[in-house]
PDB file of C-alpha atoms in Angstrom:
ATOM      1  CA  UNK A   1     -32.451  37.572  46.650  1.00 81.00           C
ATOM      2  CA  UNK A   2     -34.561  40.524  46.509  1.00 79.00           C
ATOM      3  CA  UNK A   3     -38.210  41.067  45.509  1.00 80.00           C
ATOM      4  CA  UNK A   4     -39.831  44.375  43.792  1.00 76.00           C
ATOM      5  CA  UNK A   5     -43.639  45.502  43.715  1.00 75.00           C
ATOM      6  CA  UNK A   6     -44.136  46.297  39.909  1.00 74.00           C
ATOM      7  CA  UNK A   7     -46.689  48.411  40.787  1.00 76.00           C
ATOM      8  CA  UNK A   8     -44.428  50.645  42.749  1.00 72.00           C
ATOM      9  CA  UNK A   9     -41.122  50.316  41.203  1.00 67.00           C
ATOM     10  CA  UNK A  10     -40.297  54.285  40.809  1.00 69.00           C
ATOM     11  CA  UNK A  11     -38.645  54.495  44.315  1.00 70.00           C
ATOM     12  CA  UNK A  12     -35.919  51.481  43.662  1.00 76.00           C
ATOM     13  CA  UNK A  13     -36.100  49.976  46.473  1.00 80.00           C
ATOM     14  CA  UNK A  14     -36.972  45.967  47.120  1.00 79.00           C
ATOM     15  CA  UNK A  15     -40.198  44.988  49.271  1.00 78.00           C
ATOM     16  CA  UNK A  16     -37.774  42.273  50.599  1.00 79.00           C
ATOM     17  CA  UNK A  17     -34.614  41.422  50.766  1.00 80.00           C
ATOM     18  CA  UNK A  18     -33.764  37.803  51.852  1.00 82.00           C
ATOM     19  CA  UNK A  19     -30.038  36.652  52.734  1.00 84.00           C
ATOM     20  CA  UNK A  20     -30.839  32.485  52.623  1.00 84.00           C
ATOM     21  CA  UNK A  21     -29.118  30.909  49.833  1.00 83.00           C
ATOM     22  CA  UNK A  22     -25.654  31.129  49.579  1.00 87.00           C
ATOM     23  CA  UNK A  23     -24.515  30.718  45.872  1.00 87.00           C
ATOM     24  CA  UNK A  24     -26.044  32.557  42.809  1.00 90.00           C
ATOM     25  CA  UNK A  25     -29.702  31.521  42.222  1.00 90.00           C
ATOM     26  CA  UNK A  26     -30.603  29.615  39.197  1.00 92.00           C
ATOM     27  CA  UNK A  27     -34.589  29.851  38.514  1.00 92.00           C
ATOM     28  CA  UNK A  28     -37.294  31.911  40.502  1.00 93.00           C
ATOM     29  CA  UNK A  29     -40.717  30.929  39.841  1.00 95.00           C
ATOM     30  CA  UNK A  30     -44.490  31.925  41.551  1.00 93.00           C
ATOM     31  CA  UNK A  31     -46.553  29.430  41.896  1.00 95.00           C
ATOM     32  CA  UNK A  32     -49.478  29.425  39.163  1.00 96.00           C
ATOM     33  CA  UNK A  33     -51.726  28.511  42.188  1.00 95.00           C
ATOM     34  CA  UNK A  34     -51.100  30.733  45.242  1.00 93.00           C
ATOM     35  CA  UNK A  35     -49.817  34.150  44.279  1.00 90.00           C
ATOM     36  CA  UNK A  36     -47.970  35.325  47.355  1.00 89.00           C
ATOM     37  CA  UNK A  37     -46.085  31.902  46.832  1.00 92.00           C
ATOM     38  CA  UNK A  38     -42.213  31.678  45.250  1.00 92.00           C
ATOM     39  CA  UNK A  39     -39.668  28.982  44.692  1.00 95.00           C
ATOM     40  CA  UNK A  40     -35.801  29.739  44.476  1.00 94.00           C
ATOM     41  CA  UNK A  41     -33.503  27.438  43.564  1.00 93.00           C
ATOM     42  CA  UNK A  42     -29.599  28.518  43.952  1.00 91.00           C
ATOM     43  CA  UNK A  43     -26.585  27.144  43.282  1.00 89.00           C
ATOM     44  CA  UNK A  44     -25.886  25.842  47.013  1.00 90.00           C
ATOM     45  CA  UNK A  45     -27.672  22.893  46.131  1.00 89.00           C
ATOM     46  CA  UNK A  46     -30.957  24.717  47.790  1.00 90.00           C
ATOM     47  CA  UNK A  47     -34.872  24.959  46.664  1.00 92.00           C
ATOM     48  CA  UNK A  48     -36.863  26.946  48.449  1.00 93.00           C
ATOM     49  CA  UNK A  49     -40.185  27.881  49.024  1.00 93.00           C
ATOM     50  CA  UNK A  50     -41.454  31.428  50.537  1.00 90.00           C
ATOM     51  CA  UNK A  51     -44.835  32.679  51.132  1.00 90.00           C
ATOM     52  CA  UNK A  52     -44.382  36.453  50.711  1.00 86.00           C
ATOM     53  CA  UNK A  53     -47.774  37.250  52.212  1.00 86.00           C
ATOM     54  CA  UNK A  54     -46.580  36.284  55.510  1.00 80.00           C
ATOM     55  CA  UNK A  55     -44.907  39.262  57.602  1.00 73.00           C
ATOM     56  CA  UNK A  56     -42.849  39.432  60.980  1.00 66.00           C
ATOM     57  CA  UNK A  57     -44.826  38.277  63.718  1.00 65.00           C
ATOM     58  CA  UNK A  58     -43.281  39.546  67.230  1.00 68.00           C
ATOM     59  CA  UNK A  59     -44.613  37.130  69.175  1.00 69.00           C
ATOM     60  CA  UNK A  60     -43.174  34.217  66.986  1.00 62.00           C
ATOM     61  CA  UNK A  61     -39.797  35.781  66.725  1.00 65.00           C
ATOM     62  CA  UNK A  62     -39.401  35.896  70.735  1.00 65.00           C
ATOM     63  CA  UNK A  63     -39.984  32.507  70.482  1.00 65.00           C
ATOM     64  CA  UNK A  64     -37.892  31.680  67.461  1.00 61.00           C
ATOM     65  CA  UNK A  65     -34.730  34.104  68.853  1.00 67.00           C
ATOM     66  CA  UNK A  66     -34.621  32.140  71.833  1.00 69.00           C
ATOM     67  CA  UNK A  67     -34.268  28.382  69.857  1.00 70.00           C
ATOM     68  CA  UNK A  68     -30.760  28.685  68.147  1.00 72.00           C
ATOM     69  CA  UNK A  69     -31.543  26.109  65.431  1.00 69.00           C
ATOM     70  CA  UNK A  70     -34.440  28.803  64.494  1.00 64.00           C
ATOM     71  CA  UNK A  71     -32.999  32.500  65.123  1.00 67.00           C
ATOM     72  CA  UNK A  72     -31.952  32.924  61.582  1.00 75.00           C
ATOM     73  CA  UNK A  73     -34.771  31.550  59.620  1.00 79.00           C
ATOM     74  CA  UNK A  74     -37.128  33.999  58.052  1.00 82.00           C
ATOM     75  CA  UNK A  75     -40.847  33.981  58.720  1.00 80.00           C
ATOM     76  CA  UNK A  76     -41.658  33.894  54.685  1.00 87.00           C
ATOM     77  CA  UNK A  77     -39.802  30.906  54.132  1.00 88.00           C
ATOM     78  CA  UNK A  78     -41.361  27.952  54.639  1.00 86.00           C
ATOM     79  CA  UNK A  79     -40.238  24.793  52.941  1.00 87.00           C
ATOM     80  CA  UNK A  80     -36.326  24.135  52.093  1.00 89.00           C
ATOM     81  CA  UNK A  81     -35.106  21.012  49.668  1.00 89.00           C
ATOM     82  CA  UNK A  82     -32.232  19.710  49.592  1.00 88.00           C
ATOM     83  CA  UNK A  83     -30.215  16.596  48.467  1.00 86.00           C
ATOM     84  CA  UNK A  84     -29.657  17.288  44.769  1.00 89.00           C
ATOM     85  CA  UNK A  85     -26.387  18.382  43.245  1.00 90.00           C
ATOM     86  CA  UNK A  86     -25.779  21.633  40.788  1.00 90.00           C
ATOM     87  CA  UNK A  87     -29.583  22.551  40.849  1.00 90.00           C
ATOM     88  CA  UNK A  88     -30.628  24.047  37.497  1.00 91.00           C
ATOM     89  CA  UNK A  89     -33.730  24.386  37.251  1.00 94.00           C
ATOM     90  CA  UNK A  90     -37.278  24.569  38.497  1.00 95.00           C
ATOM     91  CA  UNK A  91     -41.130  24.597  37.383  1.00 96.00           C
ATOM     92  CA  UNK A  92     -44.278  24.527  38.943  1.00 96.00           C
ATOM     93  CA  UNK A  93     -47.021  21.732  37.490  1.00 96.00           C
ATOM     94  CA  UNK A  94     -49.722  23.822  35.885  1.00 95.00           C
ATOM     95  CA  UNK A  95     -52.621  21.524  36.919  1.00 95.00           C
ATOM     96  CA  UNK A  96     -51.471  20.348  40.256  1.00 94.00           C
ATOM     97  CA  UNK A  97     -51.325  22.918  43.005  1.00 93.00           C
ATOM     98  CA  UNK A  98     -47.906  22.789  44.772  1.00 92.00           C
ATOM     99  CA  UNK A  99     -46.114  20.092  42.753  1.00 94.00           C
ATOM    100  CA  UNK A 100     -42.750  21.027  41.715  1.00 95.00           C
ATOM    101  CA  UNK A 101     -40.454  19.839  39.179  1.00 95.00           C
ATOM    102  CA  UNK A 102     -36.402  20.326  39.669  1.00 94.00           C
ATOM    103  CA  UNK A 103     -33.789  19.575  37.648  1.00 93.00           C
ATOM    104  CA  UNK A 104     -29.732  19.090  38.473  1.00 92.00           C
ATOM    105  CA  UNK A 105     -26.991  17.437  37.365  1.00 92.00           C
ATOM    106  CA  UNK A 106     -27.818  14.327  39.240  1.00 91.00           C
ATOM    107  CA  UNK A 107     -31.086  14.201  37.770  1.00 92.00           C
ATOM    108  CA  UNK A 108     -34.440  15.381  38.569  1.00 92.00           C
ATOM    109  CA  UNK A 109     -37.204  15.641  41.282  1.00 90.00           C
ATOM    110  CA  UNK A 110     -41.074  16.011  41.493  1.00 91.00           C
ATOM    111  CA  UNK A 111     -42.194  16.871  45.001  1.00 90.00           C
ATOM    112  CA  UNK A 112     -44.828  18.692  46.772  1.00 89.00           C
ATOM    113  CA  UNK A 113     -44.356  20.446  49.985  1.00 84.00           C
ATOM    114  CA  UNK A 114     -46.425  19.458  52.835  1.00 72.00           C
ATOM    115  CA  UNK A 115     -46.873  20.745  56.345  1.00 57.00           C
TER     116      UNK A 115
END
């Protein structure tokens, strides 16, 4: 998925461009609570959460680059769910920070991330 700056459309080009899920995505949202904060959910069966505020660290990415199971993963995202099937949809809960609701075709989940 990509992501534009509104405020500096004119040139066409994305601020980001992020190659993670891989089926069409279903629902984008930011979170009412922390602006730099978006969920995707996508059609592989995917919801993710990505703190665009966070940029390429070097140091990290030596680290991460030498751990296979963490070469590919991009420094923005920071939460993945899984485990429901033909995601449809997704919203964050107005009044509490970071709960999310999803729905799918197996029914439908309230979780909040946690680190």
């Amino acid at each position: 998925f990509k992501v534009w700056d509104l405020r500096s459309v004119r040139g066409g080009e994305p601020v980001a461009v992020f190659q993670w899920h891989k089926g069409p995505i279903c629902s984008v949202e930011w979170s009412p609570h922390e602006s730099s904060t978006l969920a995707v959910c996508g059609a592989d069966d995917q919801l993710t959460l990505w703190d665009m505020a966070l940029e390429d660290d070097p140091e990290a990415r030596n680290v991460a680059d030498a751990r296979e199971d963490l070469k590919d993963i991009p420094p923005q995202l920071y939460f993945v769910h899984q485990g429901q099937k033909d995601m449809k949809e997704l919203h964050w809960h107005p009044q509490i920070p970071g709960l999310i609701l999803s729905t799918a075709e197996d029914g439908f989940n309230l979780f909040r991330a946690a680190n």
